[in-house]
CSV table of C-alpha atoms in Angstrom, one decimal:
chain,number,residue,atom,x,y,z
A,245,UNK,CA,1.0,-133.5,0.9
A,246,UNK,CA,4.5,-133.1,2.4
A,247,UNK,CA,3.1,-131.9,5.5
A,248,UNK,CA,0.5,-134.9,5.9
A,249,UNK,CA,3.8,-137.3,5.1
A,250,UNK,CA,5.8,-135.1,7.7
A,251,UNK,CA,3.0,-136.0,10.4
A,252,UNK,CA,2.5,-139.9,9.6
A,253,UNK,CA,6.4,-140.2,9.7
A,254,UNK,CA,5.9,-139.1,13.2
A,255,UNK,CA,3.1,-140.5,14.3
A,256,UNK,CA,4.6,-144.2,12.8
A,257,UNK,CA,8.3,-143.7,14.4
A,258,UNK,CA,7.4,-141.5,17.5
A,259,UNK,CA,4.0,-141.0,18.7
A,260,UNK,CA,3.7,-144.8,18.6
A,261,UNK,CA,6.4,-146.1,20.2
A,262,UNK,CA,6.9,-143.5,23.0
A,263,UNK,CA,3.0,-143.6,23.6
A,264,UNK,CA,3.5,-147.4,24.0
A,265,UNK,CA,6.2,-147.0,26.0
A,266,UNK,CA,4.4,-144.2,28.2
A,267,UNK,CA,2.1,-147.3,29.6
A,268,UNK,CA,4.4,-149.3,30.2
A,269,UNK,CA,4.1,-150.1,33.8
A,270,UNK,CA,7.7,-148.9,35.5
A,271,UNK,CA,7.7,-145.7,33.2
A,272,UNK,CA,4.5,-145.4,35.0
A,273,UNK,CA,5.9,-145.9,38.3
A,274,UNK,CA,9.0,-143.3,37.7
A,275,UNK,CA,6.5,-140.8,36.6
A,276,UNK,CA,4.5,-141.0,39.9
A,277,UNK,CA,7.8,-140.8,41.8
A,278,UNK,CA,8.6,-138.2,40.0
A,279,UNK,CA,5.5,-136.0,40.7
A,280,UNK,CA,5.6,-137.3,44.2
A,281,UNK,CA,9.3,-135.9,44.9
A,282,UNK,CA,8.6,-132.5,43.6
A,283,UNK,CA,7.4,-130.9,46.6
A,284,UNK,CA,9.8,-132.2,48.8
A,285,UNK,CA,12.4,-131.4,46.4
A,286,UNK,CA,11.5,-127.4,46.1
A,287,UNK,CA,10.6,-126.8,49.7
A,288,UNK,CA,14.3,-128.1,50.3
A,289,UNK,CA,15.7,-125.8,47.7
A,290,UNK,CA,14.3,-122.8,48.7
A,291,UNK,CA,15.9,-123.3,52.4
A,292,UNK,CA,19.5,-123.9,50.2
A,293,UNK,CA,18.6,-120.8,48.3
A,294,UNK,CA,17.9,-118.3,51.7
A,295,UNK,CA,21.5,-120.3,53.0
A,296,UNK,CA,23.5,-118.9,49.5
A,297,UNK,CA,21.8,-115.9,48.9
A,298,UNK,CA,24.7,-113.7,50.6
A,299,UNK,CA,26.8,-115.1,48.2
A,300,UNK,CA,25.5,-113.6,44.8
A,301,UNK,CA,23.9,-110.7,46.6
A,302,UNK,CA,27.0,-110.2,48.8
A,303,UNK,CA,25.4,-106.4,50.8
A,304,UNK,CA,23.5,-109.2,52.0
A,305,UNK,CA,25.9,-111.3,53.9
A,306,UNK,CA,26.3,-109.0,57.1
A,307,UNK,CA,22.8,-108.9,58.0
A,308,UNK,CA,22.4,-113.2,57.3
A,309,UNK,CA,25.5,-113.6,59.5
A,310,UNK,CA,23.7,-111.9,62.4
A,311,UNK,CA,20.4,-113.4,61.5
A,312,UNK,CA,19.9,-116.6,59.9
A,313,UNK,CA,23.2,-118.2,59.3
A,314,UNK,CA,23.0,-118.3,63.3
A,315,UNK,CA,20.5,-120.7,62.7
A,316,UNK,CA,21.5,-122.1,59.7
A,317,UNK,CA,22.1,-125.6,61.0
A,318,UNK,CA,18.6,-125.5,62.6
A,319,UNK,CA,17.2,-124.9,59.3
A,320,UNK,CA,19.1,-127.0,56.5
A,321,UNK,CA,18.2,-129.9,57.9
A,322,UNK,CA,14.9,-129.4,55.7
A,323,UNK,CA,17.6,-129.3,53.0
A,324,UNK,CA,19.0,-132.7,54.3
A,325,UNK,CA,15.7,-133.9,54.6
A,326,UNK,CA,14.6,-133.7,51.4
A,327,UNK,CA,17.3,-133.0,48.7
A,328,UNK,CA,19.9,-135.6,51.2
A,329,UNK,CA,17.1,-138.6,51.0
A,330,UNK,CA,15.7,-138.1,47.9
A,331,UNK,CA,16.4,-141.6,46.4
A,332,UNK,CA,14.3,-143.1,49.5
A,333,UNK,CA,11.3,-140.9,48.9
A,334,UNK,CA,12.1,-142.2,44.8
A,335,UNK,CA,12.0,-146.2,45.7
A,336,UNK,CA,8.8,-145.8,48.1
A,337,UNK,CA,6.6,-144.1,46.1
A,338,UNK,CA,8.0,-145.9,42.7
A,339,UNK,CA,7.4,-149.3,44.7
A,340,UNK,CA,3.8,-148.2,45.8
A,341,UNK,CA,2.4,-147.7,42.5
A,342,UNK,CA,4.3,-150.5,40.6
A,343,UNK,CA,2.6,-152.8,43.4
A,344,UNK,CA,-1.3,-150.7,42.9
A,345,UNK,CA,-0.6,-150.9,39.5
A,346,UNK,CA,-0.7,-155.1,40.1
A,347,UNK,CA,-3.3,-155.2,41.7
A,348,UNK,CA,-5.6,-152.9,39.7
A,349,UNK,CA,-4.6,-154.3,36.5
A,350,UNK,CA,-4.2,-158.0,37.1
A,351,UNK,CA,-6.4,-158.4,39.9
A,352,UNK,CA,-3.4,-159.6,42.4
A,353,UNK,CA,-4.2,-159.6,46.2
A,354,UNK,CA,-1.2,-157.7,47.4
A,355,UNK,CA,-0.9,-154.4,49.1
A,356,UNK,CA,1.1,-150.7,47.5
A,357,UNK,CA,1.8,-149.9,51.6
A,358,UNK,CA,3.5,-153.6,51.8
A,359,UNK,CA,5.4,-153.4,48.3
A,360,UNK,CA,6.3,-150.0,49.4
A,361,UNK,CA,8.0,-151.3,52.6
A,362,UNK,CA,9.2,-154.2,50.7
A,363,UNK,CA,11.3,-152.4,48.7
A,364,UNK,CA,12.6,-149.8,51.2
A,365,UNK,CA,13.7,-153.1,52.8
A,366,UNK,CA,15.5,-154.6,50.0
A,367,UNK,CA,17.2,-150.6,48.9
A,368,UNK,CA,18.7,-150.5,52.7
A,369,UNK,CA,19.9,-153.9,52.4
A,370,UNK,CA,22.1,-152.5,49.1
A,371,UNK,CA,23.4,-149.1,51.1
A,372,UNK,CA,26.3,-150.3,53.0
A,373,UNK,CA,29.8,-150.8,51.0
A,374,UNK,CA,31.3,-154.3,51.5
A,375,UNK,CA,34.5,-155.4,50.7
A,376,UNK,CA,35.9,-159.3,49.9
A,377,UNK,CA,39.2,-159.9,51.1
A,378,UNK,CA,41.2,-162.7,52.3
A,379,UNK,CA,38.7,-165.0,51.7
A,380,UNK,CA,36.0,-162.8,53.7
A,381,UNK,CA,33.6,-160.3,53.1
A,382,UNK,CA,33.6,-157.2,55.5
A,383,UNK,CA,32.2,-153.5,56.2
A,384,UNK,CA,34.2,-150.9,54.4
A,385,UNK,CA,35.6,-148.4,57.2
A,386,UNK,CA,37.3,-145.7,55.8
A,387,UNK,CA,38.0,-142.2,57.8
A,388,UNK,CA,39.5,-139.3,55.9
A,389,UNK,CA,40.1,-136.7,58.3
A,390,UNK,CA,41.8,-134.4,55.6
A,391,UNK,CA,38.8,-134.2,53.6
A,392,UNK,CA,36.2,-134.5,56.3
A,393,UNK,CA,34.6,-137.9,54.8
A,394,UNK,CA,34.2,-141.4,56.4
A,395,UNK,CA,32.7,-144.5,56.0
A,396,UNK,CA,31.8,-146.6,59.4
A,397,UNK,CA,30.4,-149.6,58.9
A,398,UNK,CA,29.6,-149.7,55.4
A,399,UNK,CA,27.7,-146.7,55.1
A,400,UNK,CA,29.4,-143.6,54.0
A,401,UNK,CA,28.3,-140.4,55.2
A,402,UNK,CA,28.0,-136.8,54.0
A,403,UNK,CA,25.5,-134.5,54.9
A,404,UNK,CA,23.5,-137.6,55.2
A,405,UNK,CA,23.9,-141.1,54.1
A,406,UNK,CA,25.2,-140.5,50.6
A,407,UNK,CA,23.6,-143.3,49.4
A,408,UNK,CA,20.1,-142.2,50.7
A,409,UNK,CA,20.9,-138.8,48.0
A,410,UNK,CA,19.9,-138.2,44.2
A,411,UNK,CA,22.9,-140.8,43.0
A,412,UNK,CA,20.8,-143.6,44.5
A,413,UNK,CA,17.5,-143.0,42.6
A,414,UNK,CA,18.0,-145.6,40.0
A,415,UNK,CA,19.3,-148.0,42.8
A,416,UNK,CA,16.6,-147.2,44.4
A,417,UNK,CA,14.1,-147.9,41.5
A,418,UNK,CA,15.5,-151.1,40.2
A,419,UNK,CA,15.6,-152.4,43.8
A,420,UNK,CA,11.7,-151.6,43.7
A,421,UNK,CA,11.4,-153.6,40.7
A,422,UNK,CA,12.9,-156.5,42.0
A,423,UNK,CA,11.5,-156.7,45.4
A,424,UNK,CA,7.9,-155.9,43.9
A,425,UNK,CA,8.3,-158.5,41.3
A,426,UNK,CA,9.1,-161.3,43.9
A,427,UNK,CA,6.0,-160.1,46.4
A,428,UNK,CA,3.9,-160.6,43.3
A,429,UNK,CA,5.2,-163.4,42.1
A,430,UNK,CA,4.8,-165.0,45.9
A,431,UNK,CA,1.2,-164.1,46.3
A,432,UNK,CA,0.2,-165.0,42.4
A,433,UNK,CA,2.2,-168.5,43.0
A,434,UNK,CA,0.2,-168.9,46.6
A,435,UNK,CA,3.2,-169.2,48.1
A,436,UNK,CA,2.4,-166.8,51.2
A,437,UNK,CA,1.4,-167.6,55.2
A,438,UNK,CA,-2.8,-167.3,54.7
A,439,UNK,CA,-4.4,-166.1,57.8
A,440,UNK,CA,-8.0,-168.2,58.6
A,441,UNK,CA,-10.7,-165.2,56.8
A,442,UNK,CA,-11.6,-163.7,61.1
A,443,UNK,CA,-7.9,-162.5,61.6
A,444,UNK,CA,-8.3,-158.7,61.1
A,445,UNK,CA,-6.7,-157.6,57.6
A,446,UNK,CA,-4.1,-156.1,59.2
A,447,UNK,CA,-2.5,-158.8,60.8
A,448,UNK,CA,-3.0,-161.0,57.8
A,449,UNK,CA,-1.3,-158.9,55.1
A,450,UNK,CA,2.4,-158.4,57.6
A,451,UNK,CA,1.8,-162.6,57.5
A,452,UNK,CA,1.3,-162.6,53.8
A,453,UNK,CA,4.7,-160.6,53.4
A,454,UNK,CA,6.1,-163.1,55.6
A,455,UNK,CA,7.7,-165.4,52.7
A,456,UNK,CA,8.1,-162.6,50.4
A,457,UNK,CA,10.2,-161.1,52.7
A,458,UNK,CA,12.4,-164.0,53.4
A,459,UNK,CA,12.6,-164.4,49.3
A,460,UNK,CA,13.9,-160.7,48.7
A,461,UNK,CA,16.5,-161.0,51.7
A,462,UNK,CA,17.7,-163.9,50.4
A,463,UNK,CA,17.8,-162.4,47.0
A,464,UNK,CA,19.8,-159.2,47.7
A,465,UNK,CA,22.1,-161.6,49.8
A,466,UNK,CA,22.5,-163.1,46.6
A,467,UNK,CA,23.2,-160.3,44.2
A,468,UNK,CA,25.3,-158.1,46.8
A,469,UNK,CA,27.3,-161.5,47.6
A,470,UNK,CA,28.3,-161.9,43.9
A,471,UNK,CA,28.8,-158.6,43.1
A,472,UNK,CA,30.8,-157.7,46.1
A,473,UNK,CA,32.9,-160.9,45.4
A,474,UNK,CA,33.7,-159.3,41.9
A,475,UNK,CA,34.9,-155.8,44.1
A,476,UNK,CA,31.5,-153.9,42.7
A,477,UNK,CA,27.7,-154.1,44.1
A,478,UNK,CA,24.6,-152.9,42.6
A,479,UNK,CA,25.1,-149.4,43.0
A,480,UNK,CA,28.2,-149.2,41.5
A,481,UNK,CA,26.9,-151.6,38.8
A,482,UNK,CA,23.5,-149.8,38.3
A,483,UNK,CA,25.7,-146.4,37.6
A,484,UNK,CA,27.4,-147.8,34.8
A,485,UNK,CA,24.6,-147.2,32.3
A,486,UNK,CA,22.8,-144.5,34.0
A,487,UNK,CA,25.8,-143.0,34.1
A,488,UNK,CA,26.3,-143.0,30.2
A,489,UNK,CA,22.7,-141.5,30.2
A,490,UNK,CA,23.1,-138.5,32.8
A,491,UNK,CA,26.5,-137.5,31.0
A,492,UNK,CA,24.6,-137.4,27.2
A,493,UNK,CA,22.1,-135.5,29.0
A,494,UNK,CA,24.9,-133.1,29.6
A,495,UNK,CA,25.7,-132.1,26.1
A,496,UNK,CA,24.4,-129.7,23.5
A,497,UNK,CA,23.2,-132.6,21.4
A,498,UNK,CA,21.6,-134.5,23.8
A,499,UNK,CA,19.8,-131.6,25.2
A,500,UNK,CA,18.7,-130.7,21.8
A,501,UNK,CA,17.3,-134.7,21.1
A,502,UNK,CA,15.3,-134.0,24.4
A,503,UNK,CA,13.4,-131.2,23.4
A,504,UNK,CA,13.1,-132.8,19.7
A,505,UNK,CA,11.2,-135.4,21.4
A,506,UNK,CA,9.4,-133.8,23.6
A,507,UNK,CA,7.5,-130.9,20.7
A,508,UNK,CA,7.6,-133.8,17.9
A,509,UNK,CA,5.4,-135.6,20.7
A,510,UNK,CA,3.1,-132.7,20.9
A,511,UNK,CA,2.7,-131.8,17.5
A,512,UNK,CA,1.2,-135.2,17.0
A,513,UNK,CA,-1.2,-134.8,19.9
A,514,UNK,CA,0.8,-136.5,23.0
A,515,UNK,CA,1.7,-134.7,25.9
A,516,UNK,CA,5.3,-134.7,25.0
A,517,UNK,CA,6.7,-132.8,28.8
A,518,UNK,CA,4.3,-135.1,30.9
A,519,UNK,CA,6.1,-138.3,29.1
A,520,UNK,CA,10.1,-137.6,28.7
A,521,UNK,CA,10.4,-134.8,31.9
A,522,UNK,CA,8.9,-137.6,33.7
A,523,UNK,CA,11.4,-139.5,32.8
A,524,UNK,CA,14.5,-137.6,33.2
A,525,UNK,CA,13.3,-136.4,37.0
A,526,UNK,CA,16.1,-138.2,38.2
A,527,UNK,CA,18.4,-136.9,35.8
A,528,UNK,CA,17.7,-133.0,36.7
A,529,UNK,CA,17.3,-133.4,40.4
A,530,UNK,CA,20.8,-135.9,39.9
A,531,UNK,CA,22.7,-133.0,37.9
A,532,UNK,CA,21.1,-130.4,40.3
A,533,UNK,CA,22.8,-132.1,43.4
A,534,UNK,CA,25.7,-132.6,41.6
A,535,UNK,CA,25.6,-128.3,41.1
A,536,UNK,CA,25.4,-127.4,44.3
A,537,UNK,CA,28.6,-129.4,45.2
A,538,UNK,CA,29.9,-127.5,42.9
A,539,UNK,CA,28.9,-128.7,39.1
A,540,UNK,CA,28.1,-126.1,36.5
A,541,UNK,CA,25.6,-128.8,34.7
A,542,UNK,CA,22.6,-126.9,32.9
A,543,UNK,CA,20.4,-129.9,32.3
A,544,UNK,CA,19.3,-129.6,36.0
A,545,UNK,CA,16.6,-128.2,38.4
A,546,UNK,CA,14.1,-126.1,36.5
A,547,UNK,CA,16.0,-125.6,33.6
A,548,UNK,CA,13.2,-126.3,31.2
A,549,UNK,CA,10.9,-123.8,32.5
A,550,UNK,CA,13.2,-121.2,33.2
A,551,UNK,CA,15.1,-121.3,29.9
A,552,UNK,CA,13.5,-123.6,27.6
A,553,UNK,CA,9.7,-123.4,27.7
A,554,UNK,CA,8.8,-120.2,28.9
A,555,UNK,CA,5.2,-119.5,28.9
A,556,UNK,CA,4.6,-123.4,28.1
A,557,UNK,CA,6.2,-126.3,25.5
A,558,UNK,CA,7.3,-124.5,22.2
A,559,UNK,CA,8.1,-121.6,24.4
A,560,UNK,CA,5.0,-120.1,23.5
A,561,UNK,CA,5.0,-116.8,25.6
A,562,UNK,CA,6.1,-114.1,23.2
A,563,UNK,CA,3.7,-115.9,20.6
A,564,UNK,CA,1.4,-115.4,22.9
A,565,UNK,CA,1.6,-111.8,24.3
A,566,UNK,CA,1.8,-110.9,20.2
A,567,UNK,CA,-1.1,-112.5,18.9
A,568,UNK,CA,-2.9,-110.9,22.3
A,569,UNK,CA,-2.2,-107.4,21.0
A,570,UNK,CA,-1.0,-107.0,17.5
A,571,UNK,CA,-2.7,-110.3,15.6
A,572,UNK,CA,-5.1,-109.1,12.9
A,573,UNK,CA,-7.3,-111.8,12.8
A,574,UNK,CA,-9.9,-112.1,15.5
A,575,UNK,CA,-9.3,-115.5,15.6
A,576,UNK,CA,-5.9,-115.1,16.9
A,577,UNK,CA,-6.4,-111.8,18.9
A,578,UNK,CA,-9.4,-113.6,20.7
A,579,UNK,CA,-7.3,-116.7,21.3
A,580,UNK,CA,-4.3,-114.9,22.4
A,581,UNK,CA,-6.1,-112.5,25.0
A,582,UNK,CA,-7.9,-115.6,26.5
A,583,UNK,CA,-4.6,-117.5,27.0
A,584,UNK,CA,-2.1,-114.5,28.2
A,585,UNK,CA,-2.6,-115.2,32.1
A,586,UNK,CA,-2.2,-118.6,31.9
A,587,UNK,CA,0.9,-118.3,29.5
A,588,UNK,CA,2.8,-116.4,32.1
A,589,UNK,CA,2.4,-119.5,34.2
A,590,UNK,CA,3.9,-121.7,31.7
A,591,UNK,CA,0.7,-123.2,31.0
A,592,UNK,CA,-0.1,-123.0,27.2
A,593,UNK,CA,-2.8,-125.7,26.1
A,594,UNK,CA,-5.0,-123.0,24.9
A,595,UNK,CA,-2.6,-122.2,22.5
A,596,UNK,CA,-1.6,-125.8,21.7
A,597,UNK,CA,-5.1,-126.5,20.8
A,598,UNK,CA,-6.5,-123.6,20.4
A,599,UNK,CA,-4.4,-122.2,17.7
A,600,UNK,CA,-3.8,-125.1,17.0
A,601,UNK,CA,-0.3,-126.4,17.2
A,602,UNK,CA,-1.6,-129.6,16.3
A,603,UNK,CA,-1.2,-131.3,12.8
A,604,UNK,CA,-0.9,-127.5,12.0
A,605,UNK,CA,2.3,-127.1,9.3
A,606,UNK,CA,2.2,-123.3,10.0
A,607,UNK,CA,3.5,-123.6,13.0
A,608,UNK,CA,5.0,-126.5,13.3
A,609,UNK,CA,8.3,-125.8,12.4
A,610,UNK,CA,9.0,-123.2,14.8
A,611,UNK,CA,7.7,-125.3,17.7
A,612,UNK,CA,10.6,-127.2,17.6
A,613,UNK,CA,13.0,-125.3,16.5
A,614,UNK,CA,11.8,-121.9,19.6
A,615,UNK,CA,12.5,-124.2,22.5
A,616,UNK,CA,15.9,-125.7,20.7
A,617,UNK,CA,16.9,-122.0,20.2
A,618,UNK,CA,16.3,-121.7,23.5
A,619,UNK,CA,18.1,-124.0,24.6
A,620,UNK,CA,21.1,-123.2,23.2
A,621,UNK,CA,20.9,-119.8,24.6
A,622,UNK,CA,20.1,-121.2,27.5
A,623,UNK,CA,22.8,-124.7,28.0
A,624,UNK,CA,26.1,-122.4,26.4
A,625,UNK,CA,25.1,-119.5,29.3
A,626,UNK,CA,25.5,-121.7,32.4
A,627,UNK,CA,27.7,-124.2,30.4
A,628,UNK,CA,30.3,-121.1,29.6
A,629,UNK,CA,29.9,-120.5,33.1
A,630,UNK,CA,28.4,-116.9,31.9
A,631,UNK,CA,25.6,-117.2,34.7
A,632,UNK,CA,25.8,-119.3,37.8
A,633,UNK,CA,23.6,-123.0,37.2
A,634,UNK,CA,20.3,-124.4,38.3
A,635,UNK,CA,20.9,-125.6,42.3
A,636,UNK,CA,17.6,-124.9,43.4
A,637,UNK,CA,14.5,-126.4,42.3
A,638,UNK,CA,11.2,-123.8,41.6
A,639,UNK,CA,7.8,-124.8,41.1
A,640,UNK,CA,7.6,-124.9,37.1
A,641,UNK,CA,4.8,-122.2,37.2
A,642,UNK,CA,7.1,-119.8,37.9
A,643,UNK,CA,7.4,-116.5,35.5
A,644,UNK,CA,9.8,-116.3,32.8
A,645,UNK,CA,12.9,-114.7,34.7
A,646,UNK,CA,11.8,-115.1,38.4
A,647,UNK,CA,12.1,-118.9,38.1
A,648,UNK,CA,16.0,-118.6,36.7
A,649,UNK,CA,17.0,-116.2,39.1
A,650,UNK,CA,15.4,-118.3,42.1
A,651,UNK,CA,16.8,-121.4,40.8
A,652,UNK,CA,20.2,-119.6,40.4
A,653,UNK,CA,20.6,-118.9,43.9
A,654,UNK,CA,19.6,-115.2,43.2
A,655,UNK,CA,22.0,-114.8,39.9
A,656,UNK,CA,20.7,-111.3,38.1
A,657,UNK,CA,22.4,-111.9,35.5
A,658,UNK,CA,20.4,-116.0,34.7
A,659,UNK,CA,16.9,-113.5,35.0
A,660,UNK,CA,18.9,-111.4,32.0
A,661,UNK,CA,19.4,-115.1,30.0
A,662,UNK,CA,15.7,-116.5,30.5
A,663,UNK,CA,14.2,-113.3,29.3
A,664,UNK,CA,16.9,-113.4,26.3
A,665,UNK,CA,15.7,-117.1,25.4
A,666,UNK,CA,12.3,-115.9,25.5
A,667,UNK,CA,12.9,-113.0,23.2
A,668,UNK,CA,14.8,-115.2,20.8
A,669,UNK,CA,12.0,-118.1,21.2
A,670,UNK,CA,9.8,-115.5,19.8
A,671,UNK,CA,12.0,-114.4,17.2
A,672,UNK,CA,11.8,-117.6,16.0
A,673,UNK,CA,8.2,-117.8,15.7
A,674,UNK,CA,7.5,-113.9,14.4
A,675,UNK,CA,7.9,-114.7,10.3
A,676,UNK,CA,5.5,-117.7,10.5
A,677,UNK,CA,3.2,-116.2,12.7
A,678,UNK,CA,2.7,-113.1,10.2
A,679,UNK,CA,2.2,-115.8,7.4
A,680,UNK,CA,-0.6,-117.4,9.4
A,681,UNK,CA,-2.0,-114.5,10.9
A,682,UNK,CA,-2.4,-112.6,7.5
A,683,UNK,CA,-3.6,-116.2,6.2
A,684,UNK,CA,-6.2,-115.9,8.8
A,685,UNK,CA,-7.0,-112.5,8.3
A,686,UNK,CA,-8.0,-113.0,4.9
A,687,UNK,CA,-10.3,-116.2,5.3
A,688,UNK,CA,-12.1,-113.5,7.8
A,689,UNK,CA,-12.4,-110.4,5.1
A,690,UNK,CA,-13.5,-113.2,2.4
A,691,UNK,CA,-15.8,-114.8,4.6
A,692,UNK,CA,-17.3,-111.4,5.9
């Protein structure tokens, strides 16, 4: 009866809410951004990690400096071109299906490739720094030789255009919004440049962006003009919250409300990983930037996979490989043998549903609290400074231990930590296991 309270409580205060929430149409749109970035985002990793592999693997370093750190600058440009942009790849591809979702669910004529370029549009008009002085707005120029930065023109530069990096995601997305919202609202409202039905469709959707365009220019004029006047604009406005967000992200309680969220999602049925990672791709890829200028953040990269989930969400994997061998109910020995392989890919739904993890109270409470031990393990390592932290991003597949050191820029001793987590994970589940195991075992013997 406590257990059937337990799952209405949730499936009132969480599964409804966050499943609303999961349709709303932007989360939508950060989601497919999200997946779109990733990747972009590990192919440029793994050319940071073959650049900073000499320095945790230091017999390595004289036979890089006489091979590729000669062409080092040749290569990191992938680096540059992925990790150093990545907030343009985020407002493109958020923009895109914000505008497809329009038009497929309201039946609006206008075009994902147009609000795509609409919103690029609007993002660059944000990028350059202005300053109001004297009675006059200018371009910020700043050159600091010292520290080898500069701004010319406005735009600052690093690597790349800062702006263009991770910190410019959520510009990048709220731009999107805006600029997709007016194109909408332009076309819905008829107030476009229509082309007579025999001009090919081509040359009658640039015309029908024609106004809209005008109508965004003259609305980031707007914004940028007051804001600047105040000494901000939107990106150092847009921070201000996002900011509180990425630094609670960055503490043991906040990491421990994520993956809360995330299991009490999936006990209840949702997919809890698909809804809140998708969210917080900015965050990670944001904090994993940040840590390879330097940062020790754990919330970053692949830090779920290679720390926190291991073999799949609950960190299933040492559940897994024991019910595979040393279950005593054929239920669970069948179950566990059928999902092994895919559980050392971090995929686990066989076990979620097959077990199930579902509305089950036997195992409920250790699939929240494996991955929050986990976690701890896991944030108090790199957070101690104990291992090095997440700078490179791994394809979330990757085996418990290879994905940590990878990510780690080739730390031994973060491979050490993820299979620690794992072990403890299971630790965690072993006494409730047994229970439901020998529960199982005896339905089987009464039944037979």
């Amino acid at each position: 009866m406590e257990n059937n309270k337990a799952f209405a409580f949730l499936e009132k205060y969480l599964m409804g809410p966050m499943g609303k929430m999961s349709q709303w149409r932007i989360v939508r749109g950060v989601m497919a951004a999200g997946m779109a970035s990733i990747p972009f985002t590990i192919v440029g990793s793994m050319f940071l990690v073959l650049n900073i592999l000499p320095d945790t693997m230091e017999f390595l370093r004289g036979f890089f400096e006489a091979t590729f750190f000669k062409v080092s600058s040749l290569y990191m440009v992938a680096n540059t071109a992925t990790m150093g942009i990545l907030a343009l790849y985020f407002c493109i591809v958020f923009a895109y299906e914000y505008t497809k979702i329009h038009h497929d669910e309201e039946k609006v004529d206008v075009n994902p490739l147009t609000g795509a370029l609409l919103a690029m549009f609007a993002f660059f008009m944000c990028i350059p720094e202005l300053i109001f002085k004297d009675g006059t707005m200018t371009l910020l120029q700043i050159v600091d030789e010292k520290n080898g930065a500069f701004t010319i023109n406005g735009v600052t530069m690093g690597n790349t255009i800062s702006r263009l990096g991770s910190t410019g995601i959520f510009t990048g997305i709220i731009v999107g919004i805006i600029a997709v919202k007016i194109y909408v609202f332009c076309v819905k409202r008829n107030i476009i440049v229509k082309m007579p039905d025999t001009v090919p469709a081509g040359v009658s959707r640039s015309f029908t962006a024609l106004i809209p365009t005008f109508f965004i220019a003259f609305a980031m004029i707007l914004i940028e003009g007051i804001l600047v006047f105040f000494q901000t604009d939107v990106f150092k406005l847009v921070a201000i919250p996002f900011g509180f967000v990425v630094n609670l992200t960055n503490t043991w309680i906040g990491i421990m409300v994520i993956y809360f969220i995330i299991h009490a999602l999936w006990i209840v049925g949702i997919h809890g990983a698909n809804i809140v990672t998708g969210l917080l791709t900015p965050i990670v890829l944001s904090n994993m930037e940040a840590n390879q200028a330097g940062a020790h953040i754990p919330f970053a990269g692949e830090f779920q996979n290679s720390f926190v989930v291991m073999g799949g969400s609950g960190s299933t994997l040492g559940l897994c490989i024991f019910i595979a061998f040393f279950a005593k109910s054929a239920q669970l020995g069948a179950l566990g043998k059928a999902a092994l392989v895919p559980s050392f890919f971090n995929i686990n739904e066989p076990i979620i549903f097959g077990l199930p993890v579902v509305y089950n109270p036997f195992v409920a409470i250790p699939f929240f609290l494996a991955p929050m031990t986990a976690a701890t393990i896991g944030y108090f390592a790199i957070k101690l400074q104990m291992i090095a932290p997440p700078i490179a991003q791994v394809p979330w597949p990757t085996p418990i231990g290879i994905g940590a050191f990878i990510g780690s820029g080739g730390d031994w001793k973060a491979l050490v930590v993820s299979l620690i987590c794992g072990i403890a994970a299971f630790l965690v589940y072993f006494p409730f296991i047994k229970f439901y195991d020998n529960k199982l075992y005896k339905e089987e013997q009464a039944a037979a």
